[in-house]
Amino acid sequence: MFIVVNGNEVPWLTIIGWGESGTQGLTAASREALERAEVVFGARRHLRLLAPLSTDQSADLKADLKTKLREWPVPFADGIPQLLAERGRRVVMLASGDPFWFGAGTSIVSHLEPREWQALPSPSTFSLAASRLGWPLQDCTCLGLHAKPLTRVRPYLHPGRRVLVLVRDGDAVAELAQWVCQFGFADSKLTVLEALGGEHERVRAFPAAATLPDDITHPVAVALEVAGEGPALPLTPGLPDSFFEHDGQITKQAIRAMTLAALAPKPGERLWDIGTGSGSIAIEWLLAHPDNQAVGFEQNAERAARARSNAENLGVDWLEVKEGSAPDVLNDTPLPDALFIGGGLSQALLDDLWQRLPEGVRVVANAVTLESEALLAHWHQQAGGELMRLELANAALIGTRRGWKASYPIVQWRGVR
């Protein structure tokens, strides 16, 4: 669907990047699109900035502008049908800053053909914040956490890092500061940037541990300069076991590092973690890339809850944990790119998986008992792949001297469906 202007086909929808400066910050193209629009959608805070486009408008023209306006509803998804119902008319949608950087643009255009829309972006809040602070934007971590848990900042808390975070309001700023301190980075500096680009713009800096003012207003961003002695999350697989709450049911650090290397996570892939226990394998899979997905399966309700808590505290709250016994609990779950079996290993489970999984899925299974070891030895003979025995020992005191204290050996099978 498109409209015809002077014999030319043009998109019916124009998405305009909108800042706190209102119409004063518009480009000539954005201003023209607004003047020609038959319908203008926008959030309430956008519409209040839609001052008359010229000072010499008549009362009739101002009234006509008012009839064009449509306030976008909450929740956001409710506005999509209203927008699509205006197909064939000249429609403008006002979106914050750059509509395709933590903005509404992606949600909108997923319902449209490419020739139906055009976008006219403005500087993003990230760009404005970096320009106020003199920070090189390419070196900053940029997070949009308006409606997402603020614990997602956790993987980026490394001393010396600069993080720009979009949050929903002043309460969220205080909550973010609380988490930063709780994670051990109370020496960090927070710069609070409100209404960037508008007449009410305000930039204030505070220590993370300080009592923040109660007059912080939306829209607001936080620039975080990370400092402190808190434990930063290493970038390599195999986090120290102390990062996870567990009851002993955890794939230990060294074995976990080798297991993750075998699983070989790639951006955007999904993992099934059967017998997830503390969730350590699935959590590190998610930490490997923010686009990764993981589903843990755990029959013990207490362990399942603990895995969810570990995921939230380590900033990967999107870990899904299903309670129940495999293979029954696997039904109605999107198929994985990789699969780890850390518990509940049985011949019936392996047979079911080989019927259920598509070709190409990477599978890793760890065994510690003689029975499960024998099962994997038989499976290796049947399905191929690699079978290895992993043995670790730590130096420990024997009286006044030292000797090697061995851990239970792990038998690991690696293969591809």
Coordinates of C-alpha atoms in Angstrom, one line a residue:
M1 CA 0.0 0.0 0.0
F2 CA 1.3 3.5 -0.9
I3 CA -0.1 6.9 -1.9
V4 CA 0.4 8.8 -5.2
V5 CA 1.7 12.3 -5.0
N6 CA 2.2 14.2 -8.3
G7 CA 2.1 11.0 -10.1
N8 CA 4.8 9.3 -7.9
E9 CA 4.3 6.5 -5.5
V10 CA 5.3 7.4 -2.0
P11 CA 5.0 5.7 1.4
W12 CA 1.8 6.4 3.3
L13 CA 3.6 6.2 6.7
T14 CA 6.4 8.5 7.8
I15 CA 8.1 7.7 11.2
I16 CA 9.6 10.9 12.5
G17 CA 12.3 10.9 15.2
W18 CA 11.0 13.3 17.8
G19 CA 13.0 15.0 20.6
E20 CA 12.3 17.3 23.6
S21 CA 13.0 20.3 21.4
G22 CA 9.7 19.6 19.6
T23 CA 9.2 21.2 16.2
Q24 CA 12.2 23.4 16.6
G25 CA 14.5 20.5 16.1
L26 CA 12.9 19.1 13.0
T27 CA 14.6 18.9 9.6
A28 CA 12.9 20.4 6.6
A29 CA 11.8 17.0 5.5
S30 CA 10.2 16.1 8.8
R31 CA 8.5 19.5 9.0
E32 CA 7.0 19.1 5.6
A33 CA 5.8 15.5 6.4
L34 CA 4.0 16.9 9.5
E35 CA 2.4 19.8 7.6
R36 CA 1.1 17.4 4.9
A37 CA -0.1 14.7 7.3
E38 CA -3.7 13.8 7.6
V39 CA -3.2 11.8 10.8
V40 CA -0.4 12.2 13.4
F41 CA 0.1 9.5 16.0
G42 CA 2.3 10.1 19.1
A43 CA 2.6 9.4 22.8
R44 CA 1.2 12.1 25.1
R45 CA 4.6 13.6 25.8
H46 CA 5.3 13.9 22.1
L47 CA 1.9 15.5 21.3
R48 CA 2.4 18.1 24.0
L49 CA 5.5 19.3 22.2
L50 CA 3.7 19.6 18.9
A51 CA 3.4 23.4 18.9
P52 CA 1.9 25.1 15.8
L53 CA 4.2 24.6 12.9
S54 CA 4.2 28.3 12.1
T55 CA 3.3 31.4 14.2
D56 CA 0.9 32.8 11.6
Q57 CA -1.5 29.9 11.5
S58 CA -5.2 30.8 11.6
A59 CA -7.6 29.5 14.2
D60 CA -9.0 27.2 11.6
L61 CA -5.6 25.7 10.7
K62 CA -4.8 25.2 14.4
A63 CA -8.2 23.5 14.8
D64 CA -7.5 21.3 11.8
L65 CA -4.1 20.3 13.3
K66 CA -5.8 19.3 16.5
T67 CA -8.3 17.0 14.6
K68 CA -5.3 15.1 13.1
L69 CA -3.8 14.1 16.5
R70 CA -4.1 10.5 17.8
E71 CA -2.6 9.7 21.2
W72 CA -0.9 6.3 21.1
P73 CA -2.4 4.0 23.7
V74 CA -0.8 2.0 26.5
P75 CA 0.1 -0.9 26.2
F76 CA 2.0 -0.1 23.0
A77 CA 0.7 -3.0 21.0
D78 CA -2.8 -1.7 21.2
G79 CA -1.9 1.1 18.9
I80 CA -0.8 -1.1 16.0
P81 CA -4.3 -1.9 14.7
Q82 CA -5.3 1.8 14.9
L83 CA -2.2 2.8 12.9
L84 CA -2.8 0.1 10.2
A85 CA -6.5 1.2 9.9
E86 CA -5.2 4.5 8.4
R87 CA -3.5 2.8 5.5
G88 CA -3.9 4.9 2.3
R89 CA -3.8 8.2 4.1
R90 CA -0.8 10.4 4.8
V91 CA 0.2 9.3 8.3
V92 CA 3.0 10.5 10.6
M93 CA 4.1 8.6 13.7
L94 CA 6.2 10.4 16.2
A95 CA 8.9 8.3 17.9
S96 CA 11.6 9.2 20.3
G97 CA 15.0 10.2 18.8
D98 CA 16.2 7.5 16.5
P99 CA 13.2 5.1 16.0
F100 CA 15.4 2.2 15.3
W101 CA 17.7 2.4 18.4
F102 CA 15.7 1.0 21.3
G103 CA 12.7 2.8 19.7
A104 CA 9.3 2.0 18.3
G105 CA 10.4 1.7 14.7
T106 CA 11.1 -2.0 14.6
S107 CA 7.7 -2.9 16.2
I108 CA 5.9 -0.8 13.6
V109 CA 7.6 -1.8 10.4
S110 CA 7.4 -5.6 11.2
H111 CA 3.7 -5.2 10.2
L112 CA 4.5 -3.4 6.9
E113 CA 6.0 -3.9 3.5
P114 CA 9.2 -1.9 2.9
R115 CA 7.6 0.5 0.4
E116 CA 4.9 1.4 2.8
W117 CA 7.0 3.5 5.2
Q118 CA 9.9 5.9 5.5
A119 CA 11.8 7.1 8.6
L120 CA 13.3 10.5 9.3
P121 CA 15.4 10.0 12.5
S122 CA 16.6 12.6 15.0
P123 CA 19.7 12.2 17.3
S124 CA 19.2 9.4 19.8
T125 CA 19.3 10.0 23.5
F126 CA 22.5 8.1 23.5
S127 CA 24.0 10.6 21.0
L128 CA 22.8 13.6 23.0
A129 CA 24.1 12.1 26.2
A130 CA 27.6 11.4 24.7
S131 CA 27.7 14.9 23.3
R132 CA 27.0 16.5 26.6
L133 CA 29.6 14.4 28.4
G134 CA 32.3 14.3 25.7
W135 CA 32.2 10.5 25.7
P136 CA 33.2 8.5 22.5
L137 CA 29.9 6.8 21.8
Q138 CA 31.5 3.9 20.0
D139 CA 33.2 3.0 23.2
C140 CA 30.1 3.1 25.4
T141 CA 27.7 0.3 26.3
C142 CA 24.2 1.5 25.4
L143 CA 21.2 -0.2 27.2
G144 CA 17.5 0.5 26.8
L145 CA 15.9 -0.6 30.1
H146 CA 12.6 1.3 30.1
A147 CA 10.5 -1.8 30.7
K148 CA 13.2 -4.3 31.5
P149 CA 14.8 -5.4 34.7
L150 CA 17.6 -3.1 35.7
T151 CA 19.7 -6.1 36.7
R152 CA 20.6 -6.4 33.0
V153 CA 23.3 -3.9 33.7
R154 CA 25.2 -6.6 35.7
P155 CA 27.4 -8.1 32.9
Y156 CA 28.7 -4.6 32.0
L157 CA 29.9 -3.6 35.5
H158 CA 33.6 -3.5 34.8
P159 CA 35.8 -0.8 36.4
G160 CA 36.6 1.9 33.9
R161 CA 33.6 1.1 31.7
R162 CA 31.1 3.8 30.6
V163 CA 27.5 2.7 30.3
L164 CA 24.5 4.7 29.0
V165 CA 21.2 3.5 30.3
L166 CA 17.7 4.7 29.3
V167 CA 15.3 4.2 32.2
R168 CA 11.6 4.9 32.8
D169 CA 11.6 7.5 35.5
G170 CA 13.3 8.9 38.7
D171 CA 12.4 5.8 40.8
A172 CA 14.2 3.7 38.2
V173 CA 17.3 5.9 38.5
A174 CA 17.4 5.2 42.3
E175 CA 16.8 1.5 41.7
L176 CA 19.7 1.4 39.3
A177 CA 22.0 3.1 41.7
Q178 CA 20.9 0.6 44.4
W179 CA 21.8 -2.4 42.2
V180 CA 25.2 -0.9 41.2
C181 CA 26.0 -0.5 44.9
Q182 CA 24.7 -4.0 45.8
F183 CA 26.9 -5.6 43.1
G184 CA 30.0 -3.9 44.7
F185 CA 30.5 -0.8 42.6
A186 CA 29.4 1.9 45.0
D187 CA 32.4 4.1 43.9
S188 CA 30.7 4.6 40.5
K189 CA 29.6 8.0 39.3
L190 CA 26.1 8.5 38.0
T191 CA 25.2 11.4 35.7
V192 CA 21.5 11.9 35.4
L193 CA 20.4 13.5 32.1
E194 CA 16.8 14.7 31.9
A195 CA 14.9 16.0 28.9
L196 CA 17.9 16.2 26.7
G197 CA 17.6 18.7 23.8
G198 CA 14.6 20.5 25.3
E199 CA 14.1 23.7 27.3
H200 CA 13.9 21.7 30.5
E201 CA 17.2 19.9 30.0
R202 CA 19.1 19.2 33.2
V203 CA 22.4 17.3 33.8
R204 CA 23.4 16.4 37.3
A205 CA 26.1 14.1 38.7
F206 CA 26.0 12.0 41.9
P207 CA 28.0 9.2 43.5
A208 CA 26.2 5.9 43.2
A209 CA 25.9 5.6 46.9
A210 CA 24.5 9.1 47.4
T211 CA 20.9 9.8 48.3
L212 CA 19.4 10.9 45.0
P213 CA 17.0 13.9 44.6
D214 CA 13.3 13.1 44.4
D215 CA 12.6 15.5 41.5
I216 CA 14.2 13.4 38.7
T217 CA 11.7 13.5 35.8
H218 CA 11.0 11.5 32.6
P219 CA 12.5 11.3 30.0
V220 CA 15.7 10.4 31.7
A221 CA 19.0 8.7 30.9
V222 CA 21.8 7.6 33.3
A223 CA 25.5 7.8 32.3
L224 CA 27.4 5.3 34.5
E225 CA 31.2 5.5 35.1
V226 CA 31.9 2.2 36.7
A227 CA 34.3 2.1 39.7
G228 CA 34.7 -0.1 42.7
E229 CA 36.0 -3.5 43.9
G230 CA 32.9 -5.6 43.1
P231 CA 33.5 -8.8 41.3
A232 CA 33.3 -8.2 37.5
L233 CA 32.0 -11.0 35.4
P234 CA 34.9 -12.5 33.3
L235 CA 34.4 -12.6 29.6
T236 CA 35.6 -16.2 29.2
P237 CA 33.4 -19.2 30.0
G238 CA 33.8 -20.8 33.4
L239 CA 32.6 -18.3 36.1
P240 CA 33.8 -19.0 39.6
D241 CA 31.3 -21.2 41.4
S242 CA 30.8 -18.4 44.0
F243 CA 28.7 -16.5 41.4
F244 CA 26.0 -19.1 41.7
E245 CA 23.8 -20.1 44.6
H246 CA 23.5 -23.9 44.6
D247 CA 22.9 -27.0 46.8
G248 CA 25.9 -28.9 45.3
Q249 CA 24.0 -29.6 42.0
I250 CA 26.2 -27.5 39.8
T251 CA 28.6 -28.2 37.0
K252 CA 31.9 -27.0 38.5
Q253 CA 33.9 -24.2 37.0
A254 CA 36.6 -26.1 35.1
I255 CA 34.1 -28.7 33.7
R256 CA 31.6 -25.9 32.9
A257 CA 34.3 -24.1 30.9
M258 CA 35.0 -27.3 28.9
T259 CA 31.3 -28.0 28.5
L260 CA 30.6 -24.5 27.1
A261 CA 33.5 -24.8 24.7
A262 CA 31.9 -28.0 23.5
L263 CA 28.5 -26.4 23.2
A264 CA 30.1 -23.6 21.2
P265 CA 27.4 -20.8 21.6
K266 CA 26.9 -18.5 18.6
P267 CA 24.9 -15.3 18.5
G268 CA 21.1 -15.8 18.4
E269 CA 21.2 -19.5 19.2
R270 CA 18.9 -21.4 21.6
L271 CA 20.1 -23.9 24.2
W272 CA 18.2 -26.7 26.0
D273 CA 19.7 -27.4 29.4
I274 CA 18.2 -30.7 30.8
G275 CA 18.7 -31.1 34.5
T276 CA 19.6 -27.4 34.8
G277 CA 20.3 -27.5 38.6
S278 CA 21.6 -24.0 39.5
G279 CA 21.3 -22.9 35.9
S280 CA 25.0 -22.3 35.5
I281 CA 25.4 -23.8 32.0
A282 CA 22.3 -22.0 30.6
I283 CA 23.3 -18.7 32.3
E284 CA 26.8 -18.7 30.8
W285 CA 25.3 -19.6 27.4
L286 CA 23.2 -16.4 27.7
L287 CA 26.1 -14.3 28.9
A288 CA 28.0 -15.3 25.7
H289 CA 25.8 -13.0 23.6
P290 CA 22.7 -10.9 24.5
D291 CA 20.7 -12.4 21.6
N292 CA 21.1 -15.9 22.8
Q293 CA 18.2 -17.9 24.3
A294 CA 18.1 -20.8 26.7
V295 CA 15.5 -23.0 28.3
G296 CA 16.3 -25.0 31.4
F297 CA 14.4 -28.1 32.4
E298 CA 14.4 -29.1 36.1
Q299 CA 12.1 -31.5 38.0
N300 CA 13.0 -30.1 41.5
A301 CA 11.0 -26.9 42.1
E302 CA 13.5 -25.5 44.6
R303 CA 16.4 -25.8 42.2
A304 CA 14.3 -24.3 39.4
A305 CA 13.5 -21.3 41.5
R306 CA 17.2 -21.0 42.4
A307 CA 18.2 -21.1 38.7
R308 CA 15.8 -18.3 37.9
S309 CA 17.2 -16.2 40.8
N310 CA 20.8 -16.8 39.6
A311 CA 19.8 -15.7 36.1
E312 CA 18.3 -12.5 37.4
N313 CA 21.3 -11.7 39.6
L314 CA 23.7 -12.2 36.7
G315 CA 21.7 -10.0 34.3
V316 CA 20.2 -12.7 32.1
D317 CA 16.6 -12.8 33.5
W318 CA 15.2 -14.1 30.2
L319 CA 16.3 -17.6 31.1
E320 CA 13.2 -19.8 30.9
V321 CA 13.0 -22.7 33.4
K322 CA 10.4 -25.4 32.9
E323 CA 9.6 -27.7 35.8
G324 CA 9.1 -31.4 35.2
S325 CA 10.8 -34.5 34.0
A326 CA 12.3 -34.9 30.6
P327 CA 11.3 -35.9 28.0
D328 CA 7.7 -35.1 29.0
V329 CA 8.4 -31.4 29.8
L330 CA 10.1 -30.9 26.4
N331 CA 6.9 -30.7 24.5
D332 CA 5.7 -27.4 23.1
T333 CA 9.2 -25.9 23.5
P334 CA 10.9 -24.3 20.4
L335 CA 13.7 -26.7 19.2
P336 CA 17.3 -25.9 20.1
D337 CA 20.5 -25.3 18.3
A338 CA 22.5 -27.0 21.1
L339 CA 21.5 -29.3 24.0
F340 CA 23.2 -30.1 27.3
I341 CA 22.3 -33.0 29.5
G342 CA 23.5 -32.5 33.0
G343 CA 21.0 -34.7 34.8
G344 CA 18.3 -37.3 34.2
L345 CA 20.4 -39.1 31.6
S346 CA 18.7 -42.3 30.4
Q347 CA 18.5 -44.5 27.3
A348 CA 14.8 -43.5 26.9
L349 CA 15.7 -39.8 27.0
L350 CA 18.5 -40.2 24.4
D351 CA 16.2 -42.2 22.1
D352 CA 13.4 -39.5 22.5
L353 CA 15.8 -36.7 21.7
W354 CA 17.1 -38.4 18.6
Q355 CA 13.6 -38.7 17.3
R356 CA 12.7 -35.1 18.3
L357 CA 15.7 -33.1 17.3
P358 CA 16.4 -31.9 13.8
E359 CA 19.8 -32.7 12.2
G360 CA 22.6 -30.4 13.1
V361 CA 21.9 -29.9 16.8
R362 CA 25.0 -30.0 18.9
V363 CA 24.6 -32.3 22.0
V364 CA 26.8 -32.6 25.0
A365 CA 26.1 -34.9 27.9
N366 CA 28.1 -35.2 31.2
A367 CA 28.0 -38.4 33.4
V368 CA 29.5 -39.0 36.9
T369 CA 28.0 -42.3 37.9
L370 CA 29.2 -45.7 36.6
E371 CA 25.7 -46.4 35.2
S372 CA 25.5 -43.2 33.2
E373 CA 29.1 -43.6 32.1
A374 CA 28.2 -47.0 30.7
L375 CA 25.2 -45.5 29.0
L376 CA 27.4 -42.9 27.3
A377 CA 30.0 -45.5 26.3
H378 CA 27.2 -47.5 24.6
W379 CA 25.7 -44.3 23.0
H380 CA 29.2 -43.3 21.6
Q381 CA 29.4 -46.7 19.9
Q382 CA 25.9 -46.3 18.5
A383 CA 25.9 -42.6 17.5
G384 CA 29.6 -41.7 17.1
G385 CA 30.9 -38.3 18.3
E386 CA 33.6 -37.9 20.9
L387 CA 33.8 -39.6 24.3
M388 CA 36.3 -38.3 26.9
R389 CA 37.1 -38.7 30.5
L390 CA 37.8 -35.5 32.4
E391 CA 39.7 -35.9 35.7
L392 CA 40.7 -33.0 38.0
A393 CA 42.7 -32.9 41.2
N394 CA 43.5 -30.0 43.5
A395 CA 46.5 -29.6 45.8
A396 CA 45.4 -30.2 49.5
L397 CA 47.1 -30.7 52.8
I398 CA 48.1 -34.2 53.9
G399 CA 49.3 -33.6 57.5
T400 CA 52.1 -31.1 57.1
R401 CA 52.6 -31.7 53.4
R402 CA 50.6 -31.5 50.3
G403 CA 49.1 -34.0 47.9
W404 CA 46.6 -34.2 45.1
K405 CA 42.9 -34.5 46.1
A406 CA 41.0 -35.9 43.1
S407 CA 37.4 -35.0 42.2
Y408 CA 35.0 -37.5 40.8
P409 CA 35.9 -38.0 37.1
I410 CA 33.4 -36.8 34.5
V411 CA 32.7 -38.7 31.3
Q412 CA 31.6 -36.4 28.6
W413 CA 30.1 -37.3 25.2
R414 CA 30.0 -34.7 22.4
G415 CA 28.1 -35.2 19.2
V416 CA 25.8 -33.8 16.5
R417 CA 22.4 -35.1 15.9

